[in-house]
Amino acid sequence: MQLQRSVSICAAIITHISLFAQKDPKTTEIWTPEPKVITPGKTNSEAPSDAVVLFNGTSGTAWKHKNGDDAKWTVAENTFTVKPGTGDIQSKQKFGDCQLHIEWRIASNVTGDGQNRGNSGVFLMGRYEVQVLDNYNNINKTYVNGQAGSTYKQSPPLVNVCKAPGEWQTYDIIFTAPRFSEKGNVIEPARITVIQNGVLVQNNTTIWGNTVYIGSPFYEKHDTKEPLILQDHGNATSFRNIWVREL
Ligand code: MG
């Protein structure tokens, strides 16, 4: 009897404490650790203090070709321009989950049509392409999952917010790398959010595997960090203000 009474008293105390806790605002407050303080850029183009700058307008030394040669693209007037025929370039530093800012410009004298009009591309982890192409005003006809802002041959952009050739455009990309098991099975596919010229064009979109031109995308296990690749598709497309924040 005495034991039963003690248990009842304990239960009543616990209930009282629990009810009290629910009324205490402090129970849902987190005070530590405090977010690291960083300094934002003065504009969206300028790198915040914790970013890795991959192109600041004057030097292409953060990049190389696949065979290890220095990047042969043209650095002039604060831009980094594809020198057609020299090949893709890749960042010397490797990245996994990241926030990427990159600006691109289709040549004002662009020629060609379809996929041959200002084509380049931003390949996250060297594999997953966000397309760069002239699709201003839907004048240049091509498959929609191959136009600017698409994950190439996968998901079309939500809207076409392209500017005219000769004008600078921005991509702000939030990328989550895929997760693989030891055996190489996909535990979580990659995901990507792309904001083009301030407008959402990919909203946490699933990436279905490596970008491929023919056939279905597929995954193959790779390291947790891989280089960023910019594409030489034979068109003199320019880039500037390239920075990455590792997440
Ligand atoms: Mg491309």
XYZ file of C-alpha atoms and ligand atoms in Angstrom:
248
model
C 0.000 0.000 0.000
C 2.823 2.317 0.979
C 4.655 1.485 -2.288
C 1.545 2.142 -4.394
C 1.142 5.536 -2.723
C 4.784 6.451 -3.413
C 4.423 5.519 -7.086
C 1.305 7.683 -7.354
C 3.093 10.639 -5.784
C 6.071 10.241 -8.144
C 3.762 10.085 -11.177
C 1.987 13.234 -10.017
C 5.310 15.060 -9.595
C 6.519 14.006 -13.066
C 3.233 15.127 -14.620
C 3.521 18.456 -12.823
C 7.118 18.966 -14.014
C 6.135 18.002 -17.565
C 3.230 20.469 -17.613
C 5.476 23.147 -16.164
C 8.123 22.423 -18.831
C 5.559 22.797 -21.596
C 4.767 26.290 -20.323
C 8.430 27.285 -20.140
C 9.547 28.941 -23.422
C 13.180 28.048 -22.648
C 12.536 24.345 -23.323
C 12.415 25.064 -27.076
C 15.323 27.513 -27.190
C 18.714 26.504 -28.617
C 21.582 28.810 -27.632
C 24.677 26.951 -28.749
C 26.577 26.512 -30.916
C 26.169 29.970 -32.392
C 26.309 30.210 -36.208
C 29.734 31.259 -37.470
C 29.899 34.922 -38.356
C 30.774 35.650 -42.003
C 30.829 38.847 -44.007
C 28.540 38.983 -47.030
C 29.684 40.398 -50.348
C 28.651 43.970 -51.113
C 26.639 42.588 -54.008
C 25.455 39.110 -55.004
C 28.434 38.934 -57.382
C 30.989 39.402 -54.622
C 32.103 36.396 -52.630
C 31.197 36.201 -48.938
C 34.134 35.852 -46.560
C 33.942 32.047 -46.270
C 33.798 31.348 -50.020
C 36.467 29.804 -52.212
C 36.998 32.174 -55.147
C 37.522 30.242 -58.379
C 37.660 33.238 -60.697
C 38.083 36.834 -59.592
C 38.550 38.419 -63.016
C 42.301 38.354 -63.306
C 43.547 34.785 -63.089
C 42.508 31.349 -64.279
C 44.991 29.537 -62.050
C 42.260 27.823 -60.017
C 41.524 25.767 -63.145
C 43.218 23.183 -65.318
C 42.416 20.846 -68.168
C 41.748 17.165 -67.509
C 45.293 16.246 -68.629
C 46.764 18.614 -66.050
C 47.643 21.463 -68.436
C 46.993 25.028 -67.339
C 43.579 26.273 -68.431
C 43.914 27.643 -71.966
C 40.690 29.639 -71.904
C 40.969 33.385 -72.429
C 41.234 35.709 -69.428
C 40.481 39.289 -70.466
C 38.414 42.206 -69.218
C 37.479 40.377 -66.009
C 36.005 37.465 -67.928
C 36.998 33.861 -68.490
C 35.977 32.810 -71.986
C 35.886 29.388 -73.602
C 38.596 29.048 -76.220
C 36.817 26.564 -78.480
C 38.748 23.382 -79.064
C 40.924 23.622 -75.942
C 38.560 21.416 -73.942
C 36.646 21.521 -70.675
C 38.319 22.985 -67.620
C 38.054 21.696 -64.074
C 38.625 23.337 -60.730
C 41.796 22.266 -58.976
C 39.876 22.192 -55.708
C 37.203 19.546 -55.256
C 33.754 20.065 -53.780
C 30.807 18.051 -52.456
C 27.756 19.747 -50.973
C 28.073 23.388 -51.894
C 26.615 26.760 -52.767
C 27.927 28.003 -56.112
C 27.669 31.451 -57.646
C 28.663 31.772 -61.294
C 27.945 34.384 -63.936
C 27.846 33.641 -67.639
C 27.363 35.518 -70.883
C 26.452 34.331 -74.329
C 28.563 36.167 -76.939
C 26.679 39.136 -78.372
C 27.598 37.935 -81.877
C 26.466 34.366 -81.175
C 25.574 32.262 -84.186
C 24.205 28.743 -84.633
C 20.991 27.249 -83.409
C 19.617 24.527 -81.131
C 22.324 23.058 -78.956
C 25.012 24.882 -80.941
C 24.054 28.368 -79.826
C 26.202 29.575 -76.927
C 26.382 26.114 -75.384
C 28.496 25.559 -72.305
C 27.667 23.995 -68.987
C 28.348 23.862 -65.277
C 29.065 20.289 -64.175
C 28.731 19.795 -60.430
C 31.154 17.089 -59.303
C 32.262 16.928 -62.936
C 29.139 14.901 -63.802
C 25.867 16.679 -63.219
C 25.311 19.441 -65.765
C 23.313 22.623 -65.389
C 23.008 23.724 -68.989
C 24.262 27.048 -70.336
C 22.705 27.993 -73.688
C 21.117 30.937 -75.488
C 17.380 30.531 -74.984
C 16.457 34.199 -74.798
C 12.706 34.603 -75.373
C 12.396 31.007 -76.624
C 13.712 32.138 -80.011
C 16.260 29.331 -80.191
C 14.253 26.104 -80.365
C 15.564 23.009 -78.636
C 14.288 20.284 -76.315
C 13.207 21.959 -73.069
C 15.283 19.699 -70.845
C 18.294 20.903 -72.802
C 17.751 24.642 -72.492
C 19.479 27.009 -70.096
C 18.601 26.280 -66.484
C 17.861 22.610 -67.155
C 19.648 19.726 -65.574
C 20.737 18.560 -69.006
C 18.547 15.819 -70.534
C 16.773 15.525 -67.177
C 14.618 18.367 -65.796
C 13.605 21.510 -67.719
C 13.750 24.864 -65.901
C 10.531 25.976 -64.176
C 10.532 29.161 -66.277
C 12.642 30.725 -69.010
C 14.290 33.761 -67.421
C 17.152 34.084 -69.922
C 18.620 37.434 -70.833
C 19.712 38.386 -74.332
C 23.109 37.458 -75.767
C 25.735 39.933 -74.599
C 24.120 40.352 -71.169
C 25.517 38.803 -68.004
C 23.382 36.173 -66.294
C 23.728 34.530 -62.899
C 23.319 31.062 -61.490
C 23.108 30.612 -57.747
C 23.161 26.890 -57.137
C 22.647 24.866 -53.979
C 23.850 21.343 -54.538
C 23.585 18.264 -52.344
C 25.893 15.479 -53.441
C 24.588 11.937 -53.818
C 25.294 9.453 -51.034
C 26.532 5.993 -51.879
C 26.844 2.811 -49.837
C 30.185 1.036 -49.543
C 29.091 -1.231 -52.386
C 28.229 1.742 -54.574
C 24.449 1.668 -54.276
C 22.705 5.034 -54.201
C 21.457 5.815 -50.694
C 20.378 9.359 -51.572
C 20.415 10.822 -55.100
C 21.911 14.275 -55.661
C 19.592 17.272 -55.383
C 19.887 20.729 -56.847
C 18.303 24.136 -56.508
C 19.111 26.699 -59.193
C 18.283 30.392 -59.128
C 18.873 32.046 -62.508
C 18.964 35.837 -62.611
C 17.252 35.895 -59.197
C 14.458 33.528 -60.238
C 13.981 29.922 -59.121
C 14.372 27.523 -62.057
C 15.166 24.242 -60.227
C 13.527 23.637 -56.858
C 15.397 20.953 -54.924
C 15.282 18.839 -58.062
C 16.405 15.221 -57.905
C 19.313 14.400 -60.196
C 18.891 10.939 -61.692
C 22.535 10.249 -62.380
C 25.430 11.308 -64.555
C 24.545 13.650 -67.386
C 24.543 11.633 -70.599
C 23.745 12.651 -74.165
C 22.276 9.334 -75.276
C 20.286 7.004 -73.046
C 19.154 7.259 -69.464
C 21.182 8.869 -66.697
C 22.877 6.469 -64.322
C 24.866 6.723 -61.139
C 28.352 5.455 -60.586
C 29.980 5.760 -57.194
C 32.481 8.596 -56.865
C 34.356 10.442 -54.157
C 32.577 12.742 -51.730
C 34.379 15.688 -53.340
C 35.018 16.117 -57.062
C 36.064 19.029 -59.303
C 33.656 21.519 -60.778
C 33.822 21.386 -64.588
C 33.003 24.098 -67.128
C 32.252 22.865 -70.619
C 33.906 23.690 -73.925
C 31.092 22.931 -76.347
C 32.770 24.826 -79.176
C 31.117 28.171 -78.401
C 32.891 31.238 -76.967
C 30.716 31.621 -73.877
C 32.137 33.718 -71.014
C 32.169 33.381 -67.232
C 33.035 35.635 -64.293
C 32.625 35.983 -60.506
C 32.828 32.285 -59.700
C 32.779 31.380 -56.024
C 31.848 28.354 -53.966
C 30.867 27.874 -50.351
C 31.362 24.374 -49.025
C 28.390 23.194 -46.985
Mg 26.175 22.184 -72.268
